[in-house]
Amino acid sequence: MLWWITASLCAFFIKGLCGFANTLVFTTILSFHTANVNISPVELILGYPSNIILAWKERRSIQWNICLPLACMVAAGSIPGILFLKNADTGIIKIIFGIIIIFIGLEMLIRELHPQKTKSSRAVLITIGILSGLLCGLYGIGALLGAYLNRVTDNTSSFKANICMVFLVENTLRMFLYAWWGILTFDLLKQAAALLPFMLAGLALGMLSSRILDEKAIRKCVIIMLMISGAALILNSL
């Protein structure tokens, strides 16, 4: 249980600080000794209220023309991702997850070092949305969404507001499908309920720290740590 508490505190501290990457942190910490099919439902239950809290806090910065189309694409991609989670070999999933972490980390690090905002493209929107849906359905990962929204939003408040609104739509669908297909069980619900206080504590600390700490420096450290963790996860699963 100690690892679950540690994962909850660390993951949602990052969520409160940056608005995303909580799933990457949560899953990376736990994937070394727990199957993804047991991790994703718990993180989903914990992440749902955190998205509501952050979306409400930044509600004035929501850009509906950005988040609603993206949310629809993500929802469409989630279904095959969930099916793969239910039926795939967990060893293969962990190797794929490690590779995904490394490539997403590289892309995010490049964007952090050379920030620039680009115009939204319909083709890019559809591609990013469906791929993000696959990753969300399979792992709950929203980092690909983060990489895209970081380019098309104006500031940190807008970024947090829009990514959390997309997560809310996707999380609602995924919660229903997880329950329908038997991935979300009563035992996992109880485990998530026990971790809620730690999620709220981590989220509160992250939101408070975002007013004090250098957010860009922390995001770079998180990205590098995730890339190292992804490489270690691959080696551990081979």
XYZ file of N, CA and C in Angstrom:
714
model
N 0.833 -1.214 0.000
C 0.000 0.000 0.000
C 0.871 1.268 0.000
N 2.090 1.135 0.541
C 2.978 2.295 0.607
C 3.286 2.840 -0.780
N 3.490 1.924 -1.756
C 3.776 2.369 -3.110
C 2.581 3.100 -3.714
N 1.376 2.649 -3.412
C 0.177 3.315 -3.932
C 0.024 4.720 -3.340
N 0.318 4.851 -2.049
C 0.237 6.162 -1.394
C 1.292 7.105 -1.982
N 2.517 6.592 -2.152
C 3.596 7.390 -2.731
C 3.238 7.844 -4.146
N 2.705 6.910 -4.936
C 2.309 7.235 -6.311
C 1.219 8.300 -6.330
N 0.252 8.207 -5.432
C -0.843 9.181 -5.372
C -0.340 10.576 -5.017
N 0.506 10.663 -4.007
C 1.048 11.958 -3.586
C 1.891 12.595 -4.691
N 2.798 11.807 -5.271
C 3.695 12.344 -6.307
C 2.932 12.719 -7.565
N 2.041 11.819 -8.011
C 1.330 12.041 -9.271
C 0.442 13.279 -9.210
N -0.272 13.450 -8.114
C -1.225 14.553 -8.070
C -0.592 15.857 -7.588
N 0.597 15.765 -7.021
C 1.392 16.978 -6.839
C 1.746 17.553 -8.209
N 2.183 16.681 -9.124
C 2.503 17.110 -10.485
C 1.257 17.597 -11.203
N 0.122 16.942 -10.976
C -1.147 17.375 -11.586
C -1.486 18.795 -11.144
N -1.389 19.064 -9.862
C -1.694 20.398 -9.360
C -0.719 21.438 -9.853
N 0.520 21.026 -10.073
C 1.553 21.953 -10.511
C 1.460 22.252 -12.002
N 1.297 21.210 -12.814
C 1.387 21.365 -14.275
C 0.062 21.163 -15.004
N -0.907 20.507 -14.380
C -2.182 20.259 -15.035
C -2.263 18.927 -15.746
N -1.166 18.207 -15.851
C -1.143 16.904 -16.522
C 0.061 16.115 -16.010
N 0.342 14.950 -16.658
C 1.473 14.064 -16.339
C 1.250 13.248 -15.076
N 0.096 13.388 -14.420
C -0.168 12.598 -13.226
C -0.229 11.100 -13.543
N -0.812 10.753 -14.687
C -0.931 9.336 -15.031
C 0.424 8.723 -15.344
N 1.257 9.483 -16.046
C 2.607 8.993 -16.329
C 3.362 8.704 -15.041
N 3.299 9.621 -14.091
C 4.008 9.440 -12.820
C 3.407 8.272 -12.036
N 2.087 8.253 -11.929
C 1.385 7.219 -11.165
C 1.684 5.831 -11.723
N 1.552 5.690 -13.050
C 1.737 4.383 -13.678
C 3.197 3.965 -13.682
N 4.094 4.922 -13.852
C 5.522 4.589 -13.854
C 5.954 4.037 -12.499
N 5.484 4.645 -11.422
C 5.862 4.192 -10.078
C 5.337 2.782 -9.799
N 4.107 2.502 -10.268
C 3.457 1.240 -9.912
C 3.667 0.109 -10.914
N 4.076 0.434 -12.149
C 4.151 -0.588 -13.192
C 5.230 -1.637 -12.946
N 6.175 -1.359 -12.080
C 7.230 -2.321 -11.828
C 6.728 -3.562 -11.088
N 5.593 -3.447 -10.391
C 5.111 -4.605 -9.641
C 3.597 -4.803 -9.737
N 2.906 -4.026 -10.588
C 1.450 -4.135 -10.713
C 1.057 -4.089 -12.182
N 0.076 -4.899 -12.580
C -0.394 -4.915 -13.963
C -1.168 -3.635 -14.273
N -1.023 -3.150 -15.515
C -1.698 -1.921 -15.922
C -3.205 -2.006 -15.810
N -3.761 -3.211 -15.988
C -5.206 -3.368 -15.913
C -5.726 -3.079 -14.502
N -4.858 -3.141 -13.492
C -5.240 -2.792 -12.121
C -4.862 -1.355 -11.759
N -3.895 -0.795 -12.471
C -3.459 0.575 -12.192
C -4.415 1.599 -12.793
N -4.739 1.434 -14.067
C -5.513 2.447 -14.795
C -6.873 2.760 -14.158
N -7.659 1.751 -13.722
C -8.952 2.082 -13.106
C -8.824 2.901 -11.829
N -7.820 2.576 -11.009
C -7.621 3.322 -9.760
C -7.227 4.760 -10.062
N -6.296 4.942 -11.000
C -5.871 6.297 -11.358
C -7.026 7.084 -11.967
N -7.888 6.403 -12.710
C -9.057 7.064 -13.308
C -9.977 7.634 -12.233
N -10.267 6.832 -11.212
C -11.142 7.288 -10.121
C -10.507 8.454 -9.365
N -9.203 8.373 -9.137
C -8.509 9.448 -8.432
C -8.422 10.715 -9.287
N -8.221 10.538 -10.587
C -8.035 11.688 -11.466
C -9.304 12.457 -11.767
N -10.448 11.787 -11.698
C -11.711 12.440 -12.072
C -11.991 13.699 -11.236
N -11.987 13.604 -9.892
C -12.228 14.829 -9.107
C -11.135 15.878 -9.268
N -9.889 15.446 -9.531
C -8.812 16.425 -9.709
C -9.047 17.258 -10.970
N -9.584 16.637 -12.020
C -9.900 17.375 -13.245
C -11.048 18.356 -13.026
N -12.029 17.948 -12.233
C -13.145 18.850 -11.910
C -12.633 20.073 -11.151
N -11.775 19.831 -10.165
C -11.249 20.926 -9.337
C -10.450 21.920 -10.182
N -9.528 21.411 -11.015
C -8.685 22.301 -11.820
C -9.482 23.002 -12.922
N -10.420 22.277 -13.543
C -11.239 22.891 -14.596
C -12.093 24.015 -14.013
N -12.638 23.817 -12.831
C -13.458 24.854 -12.189
C -12.590 26.057 -11.801
N -11.403 25.783 -11.281
C -10.508 26.862 -10.873
C -10.111 27.738 -12.063
N -9.890 27.109 -13.238
C -9.444 27.844 -14.424
C -10.571 28.012 -15.444
N -11.834 27.973 -14.999
C -12.980 27.934 -15.915
C -13.050 29.134 -16.852
N -12.528 30.270 -16.439
C -12.583 31.461 -17.284
C -11.645 31.363 -18.484
N -10.719 30.408 -18.445
C -9.744 30.255 -19.534
C -10.088 29.130 -20.502
N -11.255 28.492 -20.324
C -11.642 27.398 -21.220
C -11.925 27.944 -22.624
N -11.349 27.302 -23.635
C -11.601 27.646 -25.039
C -12.358 26.473 -25.664
N -13.692 26.625 -25.749
C -14.535 25.514 -26.160
C -14.243 25.069 -27.594
N -13.822 25.990 -28.451
C -13.519 25.625 -29.837
C -12.293 24.726 -29.946
N -11.479 24.699 -28.907
C -10.301 23.830 -28.882
C -10.610 22.516 -28.169
N -11.207 22.597 -26.987
C -11.333 21.398 -26.162
C -12.454 20.453 -26.600
N -13.572 20.969 -27.119
C -14.676 20.088 -27.474
C -14.378 19.168 -28.660
N -13.855 19.685 -29.801
C -13.504 18.761 -30.903
C -12.447 17.744 -30.489
N -11.471 18.197 -29.716
C -10.412 17.297 -29.274
C -10.972 16.219 -28.353
N -11.909 16.598 -27.493
C -12.528 15.633 -26.582
C -13.278 14.547 -27.357
N -13.937 14.923 -28.453
C -14.668 13.949 -29.272
C -13.712 12.951 -29.915
N -12.585 13.450 -30.430
C -11.597 12.558 -31.049
C -10.983 11.609 -30.009
N -10.698 12.130 -28.841
C -10.127 11.314 -27.767
C -11.108 10.222 -27.348
N -12.383 10.587 -27.232
C -13.405 9.606 -26.854
C -13.496 8.491 -27.890
N -13.389 8.830 -29.186
C -13.456 7.824 -30.251
C -12.276 6.861 -30.184
N -11.108 7.363 -29.825
C -9.927 6.513 -29.755
C -9.840 5.682 -28.491
N -10.610 6.047 -27.467
C -10.509 5.348 -26.183
C -11.008 3.913 -26.252
N -12.022 3.655 -27.073
C -12.664 2.335 -27.085
C -11.693 1.228 -27.498
N -10.997 1.336 -28.648
C -10.027 0.277 -28.968
C -8.889 0.191 -27.956
N -8.512 1.321 -27.356
C -7.474 1.301 -26.334
C -7.885 0.501 -25.117
N -9.144 0.642 -24.696
C -9.652 -0.100 -23.547
C -9.721 -1.598 -23.849
N -10.144 -1.946 -25.068
C -10.213 -3.355 -25.460
C -8.832 -4.005 -25.425
N -7.819 -3.251 -25.876
C -6.458 -3.773 -25.859
C -5.983 -3.962 -24.425
N -6.310 -3.022 -23.552
C -5.939 -3.130 -22.133
C -6.523 -4.396 -21.517
N -7.771 -4.710 -21.878
C -8.467 -5.855 -21.293
C -7.886 -7.188 -21.758
N -7.363 -7.232 -23.001
C -6.999 -8.509 -23.597
C -5.509 -8.725 -23.857
N -4.698 -7.674 -23.775
C -3.291 -7.797 -24.175
C -2.427 -8.362 -23.052
N -1.262 -8.872 -23.442
C -0.280 -9.365 -22.493
C 0.355 -8.205 -21.728
N 0.405 -8.296 -20.387
C 0.865 -7.168 -19.577
C 2.349 -6.882 -19.769
N 3.150 -7.928 -20.062
C 4.574 -7.697 -20.308
C 4.792 -6.828 -21.522
N 4.050 -7.122 -22.593
C 4.137 -6.310 -23.811
C 3.677 -4.889 -23.527
N 2.596 -4.752 -22.747
C 2.082 -3.426 -22.411
C 3.138 -2.597 -21.701
N 3.876 -3.204 -20.773
C 4.887 -2.456 -20.024
C 6.037 -2.005 -20.923
N 6.434 -2.850 -21.867
C 7.488 -2.460 -22.803
C 7.016 -1.307 -23.682
N 5.782 -1.420 -24.210
C 5.228 -0.353 -25.048
C 5.110 0.933 -24.238
N 4.676 0.787 -22.983
C 4.528 1.951 -22.117
C 5.862 2.661 -21.904
N 6.934 1.881 -21.704
C 8.257 2.475 -21.531
C 8.710 3.235 -22.761
N 8.462 2.650 -23.936
C 8.825 3.319 -25.193
C 8.043 4.614 -25.363
N 6.746 4.548 -25.060
C 5.895 5.734 -25.183
C 6.385 6.851 -24.268
N 6.751 6.491 -23.033
C 7.254 7.490 -22.085
C 8.482 8.204 -22.645
N 9.412 7.430 -23.203
C 10.655 8.017 -23.718
C 10.375 8.981 -24.865
N 9.560 8.548 -25.830
C 9.292 9.394 -26.995
C 8.476 10.633 -26.633
N 7.493 10.468 -25.759
C 6.720 11.627 -25.319
C 7.605 12.578 -24.523
N 8.465 12.006 -23.674
C 9.386 12.837 -22.904
C 10.314 13.643 -23.786
N 10.853 13.009 -24.840
C 11.727 13.726 -25.775
C 10.986 14.875 -26.449
N 9.770 14.591 -26.907
C 8.991 15.632 -27.580
C 8.689 16.785 -26.628
N 8.307 16.450 -25.391
C 7.987 17.484 -24.410
C 9.223 18.294 -24.040
N 10.371 17.617 -23.926
C 11.605 18.325 -23.574
C 12.006 19.293 -24.678
N 11.881 18.868 -25.922
C 12.194 19.750 -27.054
C 11.287 20.975 -27.037
N 9.994 20.752 -26.730
C 9.048 21.875 -26.687
C 9.356 22.810 -25.525
N 9.832 22.251 -24.418
C 10.191 23.089 -23.278
C 11.417 23.949 -23.593
N 12.390 23.360 -24.305
C 13.619 24.091 -24.624
C 13.411 25.093 -25.752
N 12.482 24.787 -26.668
C 12.211 25.669 -27.809
C 10.710 25.899 -27.926
N 10.128 26.630 -26.974
C 8.668 26.828 -26.976
C 8.203 27.667 -28.147
N 7.098 27.248 -28.741
C 6.454 28.050 -29.772
C 5.013 27.601 -29.908
N 4.123 28.541 -30.141
C 2.706 28.236 -30.287
C 2.369 28.184 -31.763
N 1.709 27.095 -32.195
C 1.371 26.934 -33.593
C -0.137 26.901 -33.773
N -0.583 27.144 -34.992
C -2.005 27.125 -35.295
C -2.522 25.695 -35.329
N -3.801 25.553 -34.957
C -4.420 24.243 -34.971
C -4.760 23.820 -36.393
N -4.507 22.554 -36.717
C -4.827 21.987 -38.018
C -5.842 20.872 -37.820
N -6.838 20.774 -38.714
C -7.864 19.746 -38.567
C -7.250 18.350 -38.644
N -6.317 18.142 -39.584
C -5.669 16.830 -39.724
C -4.875 16.478 -38.478
N -4.135 17.471 -37.956
C -3.360 17.242 -36.731
C -4.294 16.978 -35.562
N -5.397 17.739 -35.490
C -6.373 17.570 -34.423
C -6.918 16.146 -34.401
N -7.314 15.626 -35.574
C -7.882 14.283 -35.655
C -6.837 13.231 -35.271
N -5.622 13.368 -35.818
C -4.563 12.401 -35.535
C -4.203 12.386 -34.058
N -3.942 13.579 -33.508
C -3.582 13.681 -32.085
C -4.723 13.181 -31.213
N -5.952 13.537 -31.582
C -7.106 13.140 -30.781
C -7.277 11.635 -30.703
N -7.213 10.960 -31.847
C -7.409 9.508 -31.862
C -6.254 8.786 -31.173
N -5.012 9.213 -31.459
C -3.858 8.601 -30.783
C -3.921 8.830 -29.274
N -4.334 10.029 -28.882
C -4.479 10.325 -27.457
C -5.551 9.443 -26.836
N -6.643 9.213 -27.578
C -7.702 8.339 -27.089
C -7.212 6.926 -26.883
N -6.409 6.424 -27.839
C -5.835 5.089 -27.697
C -4.969 4.999 -26.443
N -4.125 6.018 -26.243
C -3.247 6.030 -25.078
C -4.045 6.181 -23.784
N -5.092 7.008 -23.820
C -5.924 7.187 -22.622
C -6.679 5.904 -22.290
N -7.229 5.254 -23.323
C -7.961 4.017 -23.083
C -7.064 2.911 -22.571
N -5.844 2.858 -23.077
C -4.910 1.791 -22.725
C -4.207 2.065 -21.408
N -3.689 3.288 -21.247
C -2.883 3.623 -20.074
C -3.431 4.795 -19.265
N -4.384 5.556 -19.831
C -4.826 6.780 -19.184
C -3.878 7.935 -19.403
N -2.945 7.779 -20.359
C -1.912 8.792 -20.581
C -2.483 10.002 -21.309
N -2.210 11.204 -20.790
C -2.643 12.424 -21.462
C -1.497 13.289 -21.931
N -0.269 12.753 -21.913
C 0.890 13.573 -22.269
C 0.872 14.010 -23.725
N 0.327 13.169 -24.606
C 0.229 13.555 -26.007
C -0.721 14.741 -26.163
N -1.793 14.735 -25.392
C -2.690 15.892 -25.362
C -1.949 17.132 -24.871
N -1.127 16.928 -23.847
C -0.358 18.044 -23.302
C 0.573 18.648 -24.327
N 1.231 17.778 -25.094
C 2.157 18.258 -26.120
C 1.427 19.078 -27.173
N 0.206 18.659 -27.532
C -0.578 19.382 -28.541
C -1.138 20.696 -27.978
N -1.776 20.615 -26.816
C -2.414 21.804 -26.251
C -1.398 22.861 -25.846
N -0.198 22.425 -25.528
C 0.852 23.386 -25.196
C 1.164 24.301 -26.383
N 0.886 23.813 -27.596
C 1.185 24.595 -28.799
C 0.050 25.544 -29.176
N -1.177 25.220 -28.778
C -2.324 25.994 -29.278
C -3.018 26.836 -28.210
N -2.567 26.754 -26.954
C -3.148 27.596 -25.903
C -2.203 28.757 -25.581
N -2.765 29.795 -24.975
C -2.039 31.049 -24.802
C -1.187 31.124 -23.542
N -1.622 30.428 -22.475
C -0.909 30.533 -21.206
C -1.186 29.291 -20.359
N -0.580 29.256 -19.175
C -0.710 28.088 -18.306
C -2.147 27.865 -17.858
N -2.856 28.938 -17.543
C -4.251 28.808 -17.113
C -5.122 28.209 -18.213
N -4.920 28.683 -19.444
C -5.661 28.151 -20.582
C -5.316 26.692 -20.825
N -4.047 26.365 -20.700
C -3.604 24.986 -20.888
C -4.280 24.069 -19.876
N -4.232 24.432 -18.595
C -4.823 23.598 -17.556
C -6.328 23.459 -17.743
N -7.001 24.559 -18.074
C -8.453 24.538 -18.232
C -8.878 23.607 -19.349
N -8.230 23.726 -20.504
C -8.640 22.946 -21.674
C -8.266 21.479 -21.561
N -7.086 21.179 -21.040
C -6.703 19.775 -20.932
C -7.565 19.059 -19.897
N -7.939 19.744 -18.841
C -8.792 19.114 -17.830
C -10.214 18.900 -18.347
N -10.715 19.795 -19.204
C -12.035 19.594 -19.803
C -12.028 18.399 -20.746
N -10.960 18.244 -21.530
C -10.845 17.066 -22.397
C -10.781 15.801 -21.546
N -10.011 15.837 -20.480
C -9.904 14.685 -19.590
C -11.262 14.325 -18.976
N -12.060 15.333 -18.624
C -13.357 15.061 -18.010
C -14.263 14.281 -18.952
N -14.293 14.690 -20.229
C -15.112 13.974 -21.214
C -14.598 12.543 -21.381
N -13.290 12.417 -21.571
C -12.690 11.099 -21.785
C -12.837 10.222 -20.550
N -12.626 10.801 -19.371
C -12.732 10.034 -18.127
C -14.139 9.501 -17.902
N -15.141 10.308 -18.244
C -16.533 9.886 -18.076
C -16.822 8.657 -18.939
N -16.408 8.716 -20.208
C -16.604 7.573 -21.100
C -15.822 6.358 -20.610
N -14.571 6.565 -20.241
C -13.722 5.449 -19.829
C -14.229 4.806 -18.544
N -14.742 5.621 -17.620
C -15.280 5.072 -16.384
C -16.457 4.144 -16.662
N -17.342 4.576 -17.576
C -18.495 3.748 -17.945
C -18.047 2.445 -18.604
N -17.116 2.538 -19.560
C -16.662 1.351 -20.294
C -15.852 0.410 -19.407
N -15.040 0.969 -18.519
C -14.299 0.127 -17.576
C -15.272 -0.700 -16.722
N -16.337 -0.060 -16.258
C -17.326 -0.767 -15.439
C -18.097 -1.792 -16.282
N -18.461 -1.406 -17.500
C -19.245 -2.275 -18.378
C -18.477 -3.541 -18.739
N -17.172 -3.401 -18.994
C -16.351 -4.538 -19.427
C -15.630 -5.239 -18.273
N -15.962 -4.861 -17.047
C -15.437 -5.575 -15.897
C -14.019 -5.224 -15.498
N -13.472 -4.142 -16.052
C -12.118 -3.722 -15.687
C -12.137 -2.997 -14.344
N -13.180 -2.195 -14.130
C -13.339 -1.466 -12.870
C -14.162 -2.318 -11.915
N -13.508 -2.870 -10.906
C -14.164 -3.759 -9.957
C -14.412 -3.053 -8.631
N -15.219 -3.696 -7.782
C -15.526 -3.119 -6.477
C -14.276 -3.010 -5.611
N -13.396 -4.001 -5.703
C -12.155 -3.969 -4.920
C -11.270 -2.784 -5.332
N -11.197 -2.498 -6.647
C -10.413 -1.352 -7.112
C -11.057 -0.042 -6.690
N -12.391 -0.004 -6.654
C -13.089 1.190 -6.163
C -12.742 1.462 -4.705
N -12.719 0.413 -3.898
C -12.362 0.571 -2.476
C -10.921 1.052 -2.327
N -10.043 0.519 -3.163
C -8.648 0.944 -3.094
C -8.506 2.415 -3.464
N -9.240 2.849 -4.508
C -9.210 4.256 -4.925
C -9.761 5.155 -3.819
N -10.847 4.707 -3.165
C -11.443 5.499 -2.082
C -10.454 5.697 -0.946
N -9.676 4.661 -0.642
C -8.681 4.763 0.431
C -7.566 5.739 0.079
N -7.317 5.929 -1.219
C -6.229 6.808 -1.669
C -6.682 8.245 -1.911
N -7.979 8.506 -1.863
C -8.493 9.854 -2.148
C -7.874 10.942 -1.264
N -7.733 10.728 0.052
C -7.101 11.778 0.879
C -5.680 12.123 0.421
N -4.922 11.132 -0.011
C -3.553 11.370 -0.466
C -3.550 12.093 -1.815
N -4.529 11.763 -2.673
C -4.665 12.480 -3.941
C -4.947 13.956 -3.686
N -5.895 14.243 -2.784
C -6.265 15.623 -2.489
C -5.098 16.384 -1.859
N -4.339 15.702 -0.997
C -3.177 16.342 -0.375
C -2.127 16.681 -1.418
N -1.826 15.741 -2.304
C -0.857 16.002 -3.359
C -1.314 17.104 -4.298
N -2.594 17.083 -4.674
C -3.138 18.108 -5.572
C -3.052 19.491 -4.932
N -3.430 19.588 -3.666
C -3.391 20.870 -2.967
C -1.962 21.410 -2.878
N -1.020 20.536 -2.560
C 0.382 20.961 -2.490
C 0.888 21.425 -3.855
N 0.492 20.708 -4.902
C 0.907 21.092 -6.243
C 0.335 22.437 -6.664
N -0.957 22.666 -6.376
C -1.597 23.942 -6.720
C -0.962 25.094 -5.945
N -0.642 24.840 -4.672
C 0.013 25.862 -3.863
C 1.423 26.135 -4.371
N 2.149 25.067 -4.699
C 3.532 25.214 -5.162
C 3.615 25.920 -6.507
N 2.556 25.797 -7.336
C 2.578 26.436 -8.657
C 2.644 27.963 -8.544
N 2.265 28.477 -7.389
C 2.340 29.931 -7.171
C 3.733 30.366 -6.716
N 4.543 29.403 -6.296
C 5.835 29.729 -5.680
C 7.021 29.262 -6.523
N 6.947 28.010 -6.986
C 8.089 27.388 -7.664
C 8.167 27.774 -9.137
N 9.342 27.568 -9.717
C 9.554 27.783 -11.142
C 8.972 26.580 -11.891
N 7.784 26.763 -12.457
C 7.064 25.662 -13.085
C 7.849 25.042 -14.242
N 8.496 25.867 -15.059
C 9.220 25.339 -16.216
C 10.376 24.446 -15.792
N 11.104 24.865 -14.756
C 12.235 24.060 -14.282
C 11.753 22.718 -13.737
N 10.654 22.724 -13.002
C 10.118 21.492 -12.433
C 9.620 20.568 -13.537
N 8.945 21.125 -14.553
C 8.455 20.304 -15.655
C 9.613 19.635 -16.395
N 10.727 20.332 -16.555
C 11.895 19.729 -17.212
C 12.442 18.571 -16.385
N 12.517 18.759 -15.070
C 12.993 17.681 -14.197
C 12.065 16.469 -14.260
N 10.767 16.726 -14.247
C 9.790 15.637 -14.316
C 9.940 14.868 -15.629
N 10.101 15.601 -16.735
C 10.243 14.962 -18.052
C 11.475 14.058 -18.085
N 12.599 14.562 -17.578
C 13.831 13.764 -17.575
C 13.676 12.527 -16.694
N 13.068 12.679 -15.523
C 12.846 11.540 -14.631
C 11.950 10.504 -15.280
N 10.923 10.953 -15.979
C 10.013 10.023 -16.648
C 10.728 9.246 -17.749
N 11.595 9.929 -18.496
C 12.344 9.254 -19.558
C 13.265 8.184 -18.984
N 13.918 8.491 -17.870
C 14.789 7.503 -17.213
C 13.949 6.324 -16.716
N 12.778 6.632 -16.134
C 11.897 5.579 -15.648
C 11.395 4.692 -16.780
N 11.102 5.318 -17.933
C 10.639 4.552 -19.089
C 11.693 3.577 -19.567
N 12.948 4.030 -19.609
C 14.041 3.148 -20.031
C 14.224 1.999 -19.041
N 14.131 2.320 -17.745
C 14.270 1.270 -16.723
C 13.127 0.269 -16.804
N 11.934 0.749 -17.119
C 10.772 -0.128 -17.223
C 10.922 -1.116 -18.377
N 11.457 -0.642 -19.495
C 11.714 -1.517 -20.650
C 12.701 -2.612 -20.277
N 13.826 -2.227 -19.656
C 14.866 -3.189 -19.284
C 14.332 -4.212 -18.275
N 13.476 -3.740 -17.367
C 12.918 -4.623 -16.341
C 11.935 -5.628 -16.915
N 11.324 -5.302 -18.068
C 10.285 -6.153 -18.654
C 10.821 -7.109 -19.711
N 12.065 -6.904 -20.138
C 12.636 -7.764 -21.174
C 12.985 -9.156 -20.624
